[in-house]
XYZ file of C-alpha atoms in Angstrom:
746
model
C 114.867 123.300 53.981
C 112.631 124.541 56.277
C 113.387 122.422 59.671
C 110.403 122.247 61.569
C 108.491 120.308 59.037
C 108.532 117.265 61.048
C 107.214 118.497 63.929
C 104.131 120.674 66.172
C 105.350 122.733 68.138
C 102.580 122.719 70.985
C 102.996 125.035 74.624
C 104.326 122.594 77.401
C 101.345 122.634 79.298
C 99.135 121.318 76.683
C 102.300 118.025 76.102
C 101.588 117.615 79.863
C 98.259 118.430 80.467
C 97.911 114.947 77.540
C 100.940 112.893 78.382
C 99.597 112.610 81.822
C 96.007 111.963 80.760
C 97.820 109.568 78.542
C 99.232 107.665 80.685
C 96.890 107.562 83.241
C 94.241 105.706 81.122
C 97.486 103.481 79.746
C 97.634 102.295 83.774
C 94.066 102.371 83.956
C 92.432 100.179 81.024
C 96.012 98.215 81.038
C 97.526 97.440 83.692
C 95.938 98.368 87.015
C 92.290 97.276 87.382
C 90.514 94.805 86.309
C 88.179 93.555 83.092
C 84.889 92.298 84.854
C 84.110 89.950 82.360
C 87.385 87.693 82.510
C 88.322 89.275 86.681
C 92.001 89.352 85.244
C 94.113 92.832 85.016
C 96.556 92.569 81.533
C 99.171 90.430 83.436
C 97.021 88.126 84.438
C 95.986 87.566 81.393
C 98.010 87.603 79.754
C 100.163 84.628 82.363
C 97.141 82.073 81.059
C 97.501 82.532 77.777
C 101.317 82.514 77.376
C 101.151 79.269 79.489
C 97.751 77.307 77.922
C 100.119 78.362 74.483
C 102.955 76.543 76.394
C 100.757 73.390 76.376
C 100.419 73.617 80.468
C 97.355 72.169 81.592
C 96.384 70.692 84.466
C 97.038 67.346 83.152
C 100.545 68.491 81.472
C 103.899 68.700 82.847
C 105.627 71.250 84.935
C 107.560 73.722 82.698
C 110.628 75.875 84.682
C 108.089 79.222 85.419
C 111.644 81.208 83.648
C 110.254 79.631 80.498
C 106.009 80.734 81.160
C 107.926 84.711 82.282
C 110.311 84.301 78.758
C 106.515 83.996 76.458
C 105.374 86.659 78.397
C 107.270 89.634 78.063
C 108.647 88.295 74.742
C 105.091 88.170 72.599
C 102.312 89.704 74.933
C 104.308 91.116 77.764
C 107.147 93.743 77.244
C 107.707 95.372 80.728
C 109.940 94.173 84.142
C 110.256 90.282 85.006
C 110.484 89.852 87.975
C 107.550 91.697 88.750
C 105.795 89.909 85.696
C 107.131 86.512 87.321
C 105.776 88.233 91.256
C 102.016 88.389 89.655
C 102.580 84.242 89.090
C 103.964 83.628 92.370
C 100.519 85.489 93.453
C 98.119 83.454 91.044
C 100.042 80.515 92.389
C 99.527 81.282 95.862
C 96.740 79.283 97.973
C 97.462 81.637 101.096
C 96.535 84.610 99.134
C 94.133 83.490 96.159
C 91.402 81.680 96.530
C 91.368 79.061 93.971
C 94.675 79.926 92.945
C 95.469 80.064 88.699
C 98.764 78.038 88.858
C 100.181 75.193 90.570
C 103.617 76.614 91.333
C 106.028 73.315 92.350
C 109.018 74.955 94.743
C 109.733 77.564 96.497
C 106.922 79.719 96.159
C 106.516 82.024 99.757
C 104.943 81.757 102.869
C 102.579 82.589 105.026
C 104.724 84.115 106.921
C 106.459 86.395 104.433
C 104.826 85.883 100.729
C 107.961 87.264 98.835
C 110.668 84.718 99.569
C 109.194 82.492 97.056
C 112.401 81.288 94.621
C 114.552 82.821 91.468
C 111.889 81.823 88.604
C 115.477 79.738 87.924
C 114.285 76.980 90.077
C 111.163 77.080 89.980
C 108.014 75.143 87.525
C 103.676 76.226 87.649
C 101.024 75.231 85.381
C 98.064 75.557 85.154
C 96.457 74.584 87.960
C 92.600 73.255 86.955
C 90.704 75.962 87.583
C 92.205 77.463 84.466
C 90.124 75.414 82.190
C 86.841 77.538 83.455
C 88.774 81.067 81.292
C 90.322 78.925 79.216
C 87.872 76.115 77.876
C 86.587 78.123 74.903
C 89.616 80.154 74.093
C 89.157 78.639 70.327
C 85.848 78.876 69.463
C 85.155 81.966 68.481
C 84.116 83.721 72.032
C 87.278 86.509 72.277
C 87.928 89.087 69.851
C 92.740 88.373 69.288
C 94.014 91.577 68.774
C 97.509 92.785 67.905
C 100.477 91.857 70.285
C 102.700 94.758 70.881
C 104.660 94.475 68.617
C 102.211 93.780 65.875
C 103.864 89.824 65.449
C 101.368 88.313 66.547
C 97.662 87.746 67.820
C 96.362 87.274 71.637
C 92.865 87.915 73.245
C 91.476 91.038 74.269
C 89.447 89.029 77.493
C 89.036 85.882 78.353
C 85.798 83.624 77.958
C 85.341 83.354 81.479
C 82.942 80.311 83.084
C 82.418 81.726 86.096
C 82.193 85.070 87.593
C 86.340 85.617 87.946
C 86.167 89.485 89.182
C 84.072 88.494 92.351
C 85.691 85.107 92.815
C 90.081 86.361 92.866
C 89.305 89.738 93.988
C 91.381 91.981 93.217
C 93.593 94.828 94.554
C 96.137 97.671 91.948
C 96.784 101.564 92.278
C 95.465 103.187 88.803
C 96.128 106.677 88.266
C 93.366 108.697 90.677
C 91.567 105.076 91.592
C 92.242 102.319 93.080
C 90.838 99.056 93.144
C 90.281 96.343 96.280
C 87.842 93.514 95.994
C 87.909 90.573 98.027
C 87.523 87.093 96.549
C 84.357 85.520 97.170
C 83.222 82.243 96.865
C 82.545 80.447 94.152
C 79.066 77.983 95.146
C 77.324 81.213 96.429
C 78.173 83.728 93.301
C 77.082 80.827 91.255
C 73.350 80.859 92.935
C 73.788 83.797 93.170
C 74.210 84.535 89.608
C 71.252 81.865 88.912
C 69.032 83.423 91.268
C 69.298 87.296 88.956
C 68.599 85.457 86.004
C 65.269 84.027 87.455
C 64.881 87.274 88.774
C 66.159 89.964 87.404
C 64.042 91.974 89.227
C 66.289 91.024 91.946
C 67.919 93.457 95.160
C 71.220 93.667 96.250
C 69.515 92.992 99.537
C 67.833 89.430 97.151
C 71.248 88.771 95.843
C 72.629 88.829 99.537
C 70.788 85.864 101.423
C 72.989 84.652 98.293
C 76.694 86.127 98.972
C 76.596 86.928 102.450
C 78.968 88.723 102.527
C 83.492 87.798 101.242
C 85.787 84.496 101.322
C 89.376 84.448 102.361
C 92.357 81.579 101.797
C 91.800 82.058 105.692
C 89.497 80.871 108.344
C 89.767 83.967 110.268
C 86.409 85.155 111.288
C 84.573 87.677 109.737
C 82.898 90.104 112.137
C 81.867 92.843 109.758
C 77.936 93.413 111.221
C 75.473 92.014 108.478
C 73.775 95.522 108.315
C 77.369 96.520 106.744
C 78.309 94.423 104.753
C 74.625 94.697 103.018
C 75.328 98.269 102.464
C 79.028 97.938 101.759
C 77.261 95.395 98.806
C 75.227 98.021 97.252
C 76.944 100.934 97.205
C 80.184 99.437 96.557
C 83.060 100.706 98.819
C 82.977 100.196 102.750
C 85.326 97.809 104.431
C 85.828 94.118 106.174
C 86.972 92.932 109.612
C 88.431 90.031 110.073
C 88.858 88.479 113.585
C 92.094 85.663 114.428
C 90.157 82.246 115.573
C 92.113 81.123 118.608
C 91.396 78.304 120.984
C 91.826 76.895 124.398
C 94.058 74.391 125.337
C 94.889 73.429 129.228
C 95.831 76.476 130.191
C 97.776 77.953 126.441
C 95.438 79.995 123.958
C 95.771 78.257 120.861
C 94.846 81.026 117.470
C 94.904 78.901 114.740
C 94.253 80.782 111.831
C 95.302 84.562 110.715
C 93.443 87.789 108.998
C 94.024 87.564 105.312
C 97.376 87.913 104.651
C 98.038 89.280 107.681
C 102.332 87.408 108.679
C 102.971 85.414 111.705
C 105.610 86.608 112.573
C 105.013 89.999 112.166
C 101.749 88.982 115.605
C 104.771 87.578 116.873
C 106.866 90.528 116.752
C 103.645 92.903 118.025
C 103.003 90.750 121.166
C 107.209 90.407 122.133
C 107.231 94.078 121.785
C 104.421 94.939 124.002
C 105.648 92.377 126.196
C 108.761 93.976 126.699
C 107.126 97.143 127.015
C 105.936 95.477 130.109
C 102.372 96.594 128.831
C 101.152 92.050 128.327
C 101.546 91.076 132.189
C 99.369 88.702 131.624
C 101.142 87.245 128.840
C 104.485 84.444 130.559
C 105.601 83.064 126.931
C 105.523 83.193 123.497
C 105.330 79.674 120.735
C 105.499 79.813 116.836
C 104.441 76.157 117.111
C 103.204 76.479 113.023
C 104.438 73.200 110.989
C 102.333 71.593 107.628
C 100.301 70.186 109.245
C 99.552 73.626 110.997
C 99.810 76.375 108.918
C 99.499 78.338 111.737
C 100.392 77.627 115.089
C 100.980 80.586 117.450
C 101.356 79.421 122.088
C 100.411 82.192 124.138
C 101.089 81.219 127.789
C 99.317 82.878 130.480
C 101.255 83.587 133.518
C 98.766 81.996 135.628
C 95.340 80.164 135.008
C 93.424 82.892 136.467
C 93.954 85.467 133.458
C 90.694 86.159 131.468
C 92.243 84.173 128.357
C 88.480 85.999 126.565
C 89.932 89.682 127.644
C 93.392 88.674 126.626
C 92.357 88.439 123.675
C 89.999 91.788 123.334
C 93.125 93.750 124.016
C 95.382 92.447 121.151
C 92.847 92.071 118.833
C 92.323 95.519 119.203
C 96.369 96.119 119.302
C 97.779 93.866 117.040
C 96.714 92.562 113.699
C 95.287 89.472 114.994
C 92.087 91.817 114.726
C 92.396 93.403 110.857
C 90.067 95.857 108.419
C 90.280 95.280 104.966
C 88.819 97.654 101.941
C 86.674 97.672 100.207
C 86.519 99.758 96.644
C 84.664 97.391 93.637
C 85.874 99.104 91.066
C 86.602 97.814 88.288
C 86.600 97.848 83.398
C 82.749 97.822 82.107
C 81.367 95.993 80.360
C 81.562 99.641 78.073
C 85.335 100.321 78.723
C 85.179 102.039 81.404
C 86.096 102.092 84.961
C 83.541 102.302 87.473
C 82.968 100.768 91.292
C 79.560 98.710 91.154
C 76.843 97.189 93.464
C 77.074 93.151 93.722
C 73.615 93.760 91.571
C 74.948 95.756 88.546
C 78.222 93.339 88.842
C 76.605 90.240 88.597
C 74.002 91.538 86.002
C 77.381 92.754 83.547
C 78.865 89.690 84.056
C 75.780 87.585 83.129
C 76.029 89.701 79.941
C 78.840 89.243 79.815
C 78.519 85.575 79.209
C 74.634 85.428 77.783
C 77.072 87.799 74.467
C 80.236 84.489 75.614
C 77.761 81.365 74.915
C 75.760 83.342 72.012
C 79.807 83.744 70.167
C 80.940 80.405 70.988
C 76.640 78.929 69.764
C 77.197 80.499 66.550
C 81.263 79.382 65.920
C 79.764 76.235 66.296
C 76.358 76.469 64.397
C 78.487 77.811 61.260
C 81.250 74.255 62.397
C 77.905 72.526 61.845
C 77.077 74.108 57.877
C 80.316 74.302 57.461
C 80.884 70.093 57.755
C 77.059 69.517 55.576
C 77.835 71.789 53.131
C 80.830 70.129 52.970
C 79.717 66.306 53.727
C 76.319 67.512 50.970
C 79.645 67.347 48.459
C 79.635 63.995 48.805
C 76.849 62.814 49.240
C 75.683 64.184 45.920
C 79.758 62.622 44.221
C 78.190 59.477 45.873
C 74.643 59.098 43.802
C 76.728 60.680 40.703
C 80.036 58.354 41.565
C 80.943 57.000 37.541
C 79.302 60.254 36.433
C 81.965 62.448 39.326
C 84.751 59.747 37.333
C 84.178 60.007 33.640
C 84.223 64.911 34.733
C 87.733 64.306 36.371
C 89.155 61.561 33.941
C 88.193 63.519 30.651
C 88.042 67.348 31.299
C 91.160 69.603 31.356
C 89.855 71.561 34.324
C 87.524 69.372 36.046
C 86.166 71.993 38.900
C 84.008 74.653 37.060
C 82.672 71.827 35.538
C 81.243 69.846 38.147
C 79.956 72.549 39.486
C 77.764 73.522 36.885
C 76.293 69.227 36.515
C 76.052 69.715 39.856
C 75.580 73.068 41.417
C 77.871 72.391 43.545
C 79.732 76.113 45.350
C 83.868 76.059 44.739
C 83.993 74.852 48.008
C 82.099 71.908 47.551
C 84.068 71.296 44.035
C 87.358 71.892 45.997
C 86.509 68.981 48.220
C 85.065 66.528 45.980
C 88.228 67.104 43.677
C 90.011 66.474 47.642
C 88.409 63.431 48.744
C 90.477 60.395 48.445
C 88.550 57.161 46.594
C 88.971 54.843 49.909
C 86.030 57.601 51.769
C 83.539 56.641 48.781
C 83.300 53.266 49.334
C 79.892 52.166 50.900
C 81.185 52.079 53.831
C 82.005 55.588 54.138
C 78.591 55.941 52.454
C 77.051 54.946 56.507
C 80.026 56.495 58.523
C 78.896 59.872 56.327
C 75.682 59.010 55.988
C 75.515 58.790 60.727
C 77.567 61.891 60.583
C 74.762 64.005 59.299
C 72.210 62.612 60.744
C 74.141 64.024 64.248
C 75.024 67.370 62.213
C 71.144 67.244 61.745
C 70.566 67.770 64.943
C 73.078 68.784 66.923
C 72.161 72.208 64.292
C 68.116 72.443 65.510
C 69.855 72.748 69.121
C 71.376 75.100 68.410
C 68.532 77.308 66.160
C 66.784 76.366 69.180
C 68.762 77.668 71.956
C 69.908 80.684 69.959
C 66.397 81.605 69.266
C 65.342 80.902 72.762
C 66.493 83.272 75.223
C 64.752 81.505 77.958
C 66.114 78.015 76.522
C 69.775 80.103 76.494
C 69.885 80.725 79.663
C 68.244 77.369 81.229
C 72.077 76.628 79.126
C 73.800 79.701 80.881
C 72.329 78.061 83.964
C 73.719 74.044 83.535
C 76.936 75.008 83.073
C 77.635 76.836 85.518
C 76.200 74.243 88.014
C 78.792 72.258 86.148
C 80.876 74.805 87.415
C 79.990 75.270 91.131
C 79.936 70.975 91.373
C 83.436 70.581 89.696
C 85.408 73.314 90.942
C 83.265 74.562 93.754
C 83.377 74.428 98.211
C 82.290 75.280 100.903
C 82.616 78.439 102.602
C 86.317 79.579 104.063
C 85.348 82.487 106.274
C 82.651 81.813 109.162
C 80.446 84.937 108.899
C 80.402 85.759 113.534
C 79.359 89.013 113.880
C 80.403 90.149 117.327
C 81.696 93.905 118.291
C 85.248 95.715 117.895
C 87.464 94.538 120.123
C 88.607 97.082 122.909
C 92.382 97.443 124.664
C 92.516 96.766 127.969
C 92.857 100.112 130.676
C 96.173 101.165 130.830
C 95.815 100.447 134.020
C 95.285 96.780 133.314
C 97.972 96.341 131.837
C 100.851 97.691 134.741
C 102.027 94.207 136.797
C 101.030 95.818 140.365
C 104.326 96.709 142.437
C 105.220 99.248 144.681
C 106.687 102.176 144.606
C 107.650 105.234 146.104
C 106.931 108.687 143.977
C 110.000 110.683 145.320
C 109.043 115.182 143.960
C 112.324 117.092 144.613
C 112.735 120.963 145.024
C 112.737 121.789 142.031
C 109.578 119.322 140.670
C 111.361 117.214 139.049
C 109.913 112.908 140.054
C 111.072 109.786 139.907
C 109.399 106.081 141.172
C 111.445 103.828 142.720
C 110.817 100.090 143.304
C 109.432 99.226 146.334
C 108.117 101.620 149.632
C 111.233 100.861 152.399
C 113.196 103.725 150.812
C 115.428 106.713 151.367
C 114.428 109.093 149.461
C 116.478 111.516 151.149
C 120.070 110.354 150.635
C 118.730 108.900 146.173
C 120.874 111.632 144.188
C 119.649 114.557 143.492
C 120.984 117.249 141.099
C 123.835 120.310 142.102
C 120.600 122.324 144.188
C 118.085 120.284 144.260
C 117.326 118.216 147.217
C 114.220 116.557 148.548
C 110.260 117.713 148.739
C 108.094 114.921 149.363
C 107.327 111.381 148.485
C 104.434 108.784 148.998
C 104.000 105.012 149.279
C 102.070 104.296 145.497
C 101.823 101.229 143.554
C 102.769 100.851 139.713
C 98.824 100.819 138.985
C 98.113 104.047 140.898
C 97.272 107.922 139.350
C 99.963 110.161 141.255
C 98.404 113.502 141.315
C 101.388 116.999 141.890
C 100.135 119.497 143.652
C 101.069 123.517 142.227
C 101.619 126.184 143.818
C 98.221 127.436 141.944
C 95.873 125.193 143.897
C 95.979 123.230 140.453
C 96.422 119.428 140.323
C 98.052 117.318 137.759
C 97.996 113.146 138.157
C 99.519 110.416 135.720
C 99.786 107.086 136.320
C 102.594 105.809 138.664
C 104.441 103.332 136.243
C 105.101 105.955 133.507
C 107.769 107.660 135.843
C 111.050 106.782 135.599
C 113.602 104.560 137.369
C 114.725 105.912 140.616
C 118.093 105.403 138.991
C 118.246 108.436 137.168
C 117.147 112.179 138.742
C 113.627 111.818 136.950
C 112.119 114.202 134.542
C 111.285 117.629 135.302
C 107.177 117.779 136.108
C 106.960 120.985 133.595
C 108.362 118.258 130.543
C 104.900 116.573 131.681
C 102.465 119.394 132.354
C 101.717 122.398 131.716
C 101.972 124.433 134.849
C 101.398 127.916 135.300
C 104.658 130.649 134.391
C 106.126 130.377 137.550
C 104.328 127.448 139.942
C 106.002 124.897 141.417
C 104.712 122.285 142.724
C 104.495 122.036 146.564
C 102.939 117.965 147.167
C 102.430 114.992 145.569
C 100.426 112.378 146.670
C 98.849 109.248 145.310
C 96.212 106.444 145.890
C 92.526 104.976 144.394
C 89.981 107.385 142.574
C 87.518 106.641 145.934
C 90.677 106.760 148.539
C 89.418 110.379 150.715
C 92.362 113.123 151.418
C 91.972 116.573 152.862
C 93.587 119.509 151.476
C 94.784 121.932 153.345
C 96.395 124.984 153.575
C 98.980 126.309 156.150
C 96.096 129.277 156.479
C 94.334 126.561 158.570
C 91.838 125.705 156.057
C 90.973 122.890 154.195
C 88.080 119.721 152.890
C 87.938 115.946 152.500
C 87.606 114.957 148.796
C 87.763 112.356 146.658
C 91.142 111.457 145.001
C 89.670 110.381 141.716
C 88.523 114.277 142.578
C 92.887 115.597 141.247
C 93.182 113.550 138.072
C 91.925 114.172 134.151
C 94.431 114.331 131.016
C 94.962 118.047 131.053
C 98.482 118.580 130.770
C 96.807 121.882 132.069
C 96.031 120.328 134.940
C 92.609 121.187 137.290
C 91.929 123.924 140.308
C 90.965 121.512 143.439
C 92.882 124.137 145.807
C 91.829 128.254 146.333
C 94.361 129.781 148.102
C 94.176 133.018 149.915
C 96.568 135.974 149.354
C 100.451 133.649 150.748
C 99.317 130.789 151.388
C 100.470 127.724 150.582
C 99.281 123.687 150.152
C 100.191 121.450 152.879
C 100.780 118.197 152.373
C 97.325 115.906 151.335
C 96.322 113.627 154.347
C 94.716 110.658 154.245
C 91.536 109.097 156.009
C 90.977 105.611 155.559
C 87.850 105.948 157.528
C 86.107 109.359 157.923
C 83.197 109.280 159.956
C 85.960 106.897 162.267
C 89.210 109.091 161.618
C 91.024 111.978 163.370
C 92.831 115.328 161.813
C 96.070 116.125 164.614
C 96.650 120.205 162.615
C 99.208 120.810 164.569
C 100.999 124.833 164.448
C 104.540 126.284 163.785
C 103.559 128.307 166.671
C 102.468 124.889 168.889
C 99.251 125.473 168.835
C 97.855 121.386 167.723
C 94.569 120.369 167.906
C 92.717 116.881 166.740
C 88.598 116.676 165.810
C 86.415 114.070 163.194
C 86.952 113.897 159.453
C 83.653 113.645 159.381
C 83.259 117.446 160.725
C 85.256 118.905 157.318
C 83.065 118.490 154.504
C 83.866 116.419 151.053
C 83.878 118.856 147.949
C 85.136 118.516 144.093
C 87.279 121.295 144.968
C 87.358 124.921 146.658
C 88.817 126.520 149.560
C 86.889 124.436 152.294
C 86.657 125.468 155.777
C 88.544 126.646 159.337
C 90.513 124.163 160.743
C 92.246 125.807 162.983
C 92.418 128.818 165.303
C 95.312 131.207 163.889
C 94.947 135.091 164.767
C 94.624 137.324 161.641
C 97.438 138.653 162.409
C 99.792 136.406 163.122
C 98.754 135.233 159.367
C 99.210 138.698 158.442
C 102.397 138.528 159.674
C 103.797 135.687 158.511
C 104.535 134.672 162.029
C 102.121 132.225 162.272
C 100.724 129.374 159.841
C 99.619 125.607 160.688
C 102.871 123.640 159.799
C 100.917 120.580 158.744
C 98.065 118.678 158.797
C 97.523 114.514 159.877
C 95.239 111.742 160.008
C 94.926 108.897 163.082
C 92.914 105.971 163.171
C 90.253 106.349 167.298
C 91.407 104.688 169.294
C 95.542 103.564 168.459
C 96.343 106.813 166.057
C 100.312 108.706 166.782
C 102.069 110.956 165.015
C 105.654 112.475 165.606
C 106.135 116.043 165.772
C 109.499 117.801 164.127
C 110.543 120.777 166.456
C 114.956 121.413 164.596
C 117.246 119.109 165.780
C 113.944 117.948 168.273
C 111.197 115.229 167.140
C 108.048 114.099 169.126
C 106.104 111.166 169.177
C 102.227 111.395 170.536
C 100.449 108.396 170.592
C 96.964 108.128 170.945
C 96.786 108.290 174.637
C 98.333 112.250 174.991
C 96.593 113.256 171.855
C 93.283 112.867 173.279
C 94.106 115.822 175.497
C 93.924 118.644 172.464
C 90.573 116.751 171.029
C 87.953 119.835 170.610
C 85.622 121.247 168.415
C 86.676 122.312 164.889
C 88.213 125.542 163.654
C 89.412 126.430 168.111
C 92.680 127.578 169.119
C 94.292 123.863 170.583
C 96.058 123.815 173.350
C 99.747 123.641 173.293
C 102.575 122.431 172.890
C 105.012 122.323 176.242
C 108.278 124.554 175.661
C 110.721 123.820 173.715
C 108.200 122.273 170.540
C 106.456 125.184 169.555
C 108.685 125.915 166.970
C 107.146 122.952 165.165
C 108.008 122.269 161.631
C 106.209 119.164 160.103
C 103.788 116.340 161.371
C 103.483 113.105 160.516
C 101.609 110.094 161.377
C 103.407 107.141 161.887
C 103.257 103.191 161.429
């Protein structure tokens, strides 16, 4: 016996390819993509059909959802009950479907959590009134019927939709290798476009765009996508739609009254609260959710003061939360040819109108057949009435009256059977009058149907009239307003930081931190073992802080991003990327227009704007050109370069004061000589510039530090050391000729 007779041997590669292709085609055609005719996926179609078979029309009493789902999965859709129930719930949620097809009673979820619906044993459901537009013509010969999964009954291949449902409620689905994202639209706009296309088959997408102005979501959030982008989306079948929440001012509060489609209020609250915790929304004091049955969406934002710009705040929130959301659009569906394709607006409506024309034609032909059959039978009754005595005689005397009746009155089999099955009372004179009236009515109807079937123009008029009737019955005003706005931009990071005083501390080993306030004893902070204070500057959290390393490169960072002074801070080498071996020697903070004096211990310097020291490059930027063995000095700030004086002191006690205006303003470089230091002493290291300070004309004073001694020089003392730039300056008193540093006295 050949054991392999019932098996087919094929390579594994070929089998895998065939199996995956079969699976992918099943997913595409029988699960994920809607059909252009009725706009439904198979599971949705089967749910609606099963509900109609259960008698769950809009006027009926609802039944347990479990009953419906049981019929669906037991008769038509042998898949998971939970996924099937979820598909039904989606069609019942007014916040998910623009025109819900199911009327649900019980907990069917909420905008806050669409999947919080109750189990199907608790909820009840029936069809909504608009489902009639999908089912109304089902039993009128308009669809093809196919066996269900086990061949025990038939189910419709599609539903005879009277409206373009594929665009009405839209669809989302992920197939194999493709996906669909069809947004919902307004019924009245779609009907208007269909009528335009019936009247003018040559109409372009731009012409139809005059009617279908954009998607219409089940929310009152604004659609802010530019008109040109919406047109391009309908022309190509792909693109995106941007929706934005709606807000209004109530006294000093900002109240959000509508959110973009499928955006949860709780998620918005969470996103805003997260920014508040991160201190990125200093202009907001409180956040409340006041949503209720009367106000499904009511989120209240409480500003810190009346001076807060509500529009500016909302622009930032639009850019940083789901208050403004972009929706992908991919008009991918199964066409009349049974193939999936991305279609433009005209092609979708053209195919649907072809589908509708075919449906109406089938309906008329089906009705015509019924009318003609009834007229055929009524003709038999007429013959029987005119020859009543003869008919009775044949029935009474003949053993087989049927063939005799057929031969005598030239009847068909069906007519003969009908006469034989007719009761005698139907042959009374009153009944004859009813038969004549019915026949006249049916002949008139047959004539009208024949006219419609033979005249494409009259058929179009019928389709247009039916579309208008459905639009009047089920249509409503646009819900999503179209407002052309620019996409929101987030506020600059500095604008979101509360302006607070901080002291930036730089340690000898290059660790940085920021302590709250300006009255900080930087030397008394805790430092890591072997480390200590190098420099400390007063700043505000809204300012940038610049660090200058031993190679003359500058690195900047926002002050508010530095770690708290409660700890040891963080190493700047982790935040920046300095040259190997370089150390951080100076720190300064200020606004972009703050004027600084940058100098080296070789006695050269220049004026620059603080902005020149800032940048986003982690590797920094070269700002000071250093000579051999030159070191960067602590920068000094000049409030008014035209009136301020610069005080320069060397380690040998030479001090010189001259006008800041004598120095050039540069973005980078070496600068000009500040004070004369003999080259021999510079080369040997015996004398260097100890520091520079800036004083205000007429009232400034500085403090010099030399070991344990210090000396404060007032303006009247400093005048004696005034001179020209690049001169030797005056000699300090004996005992202060080993100056280590100089500070401007506040």
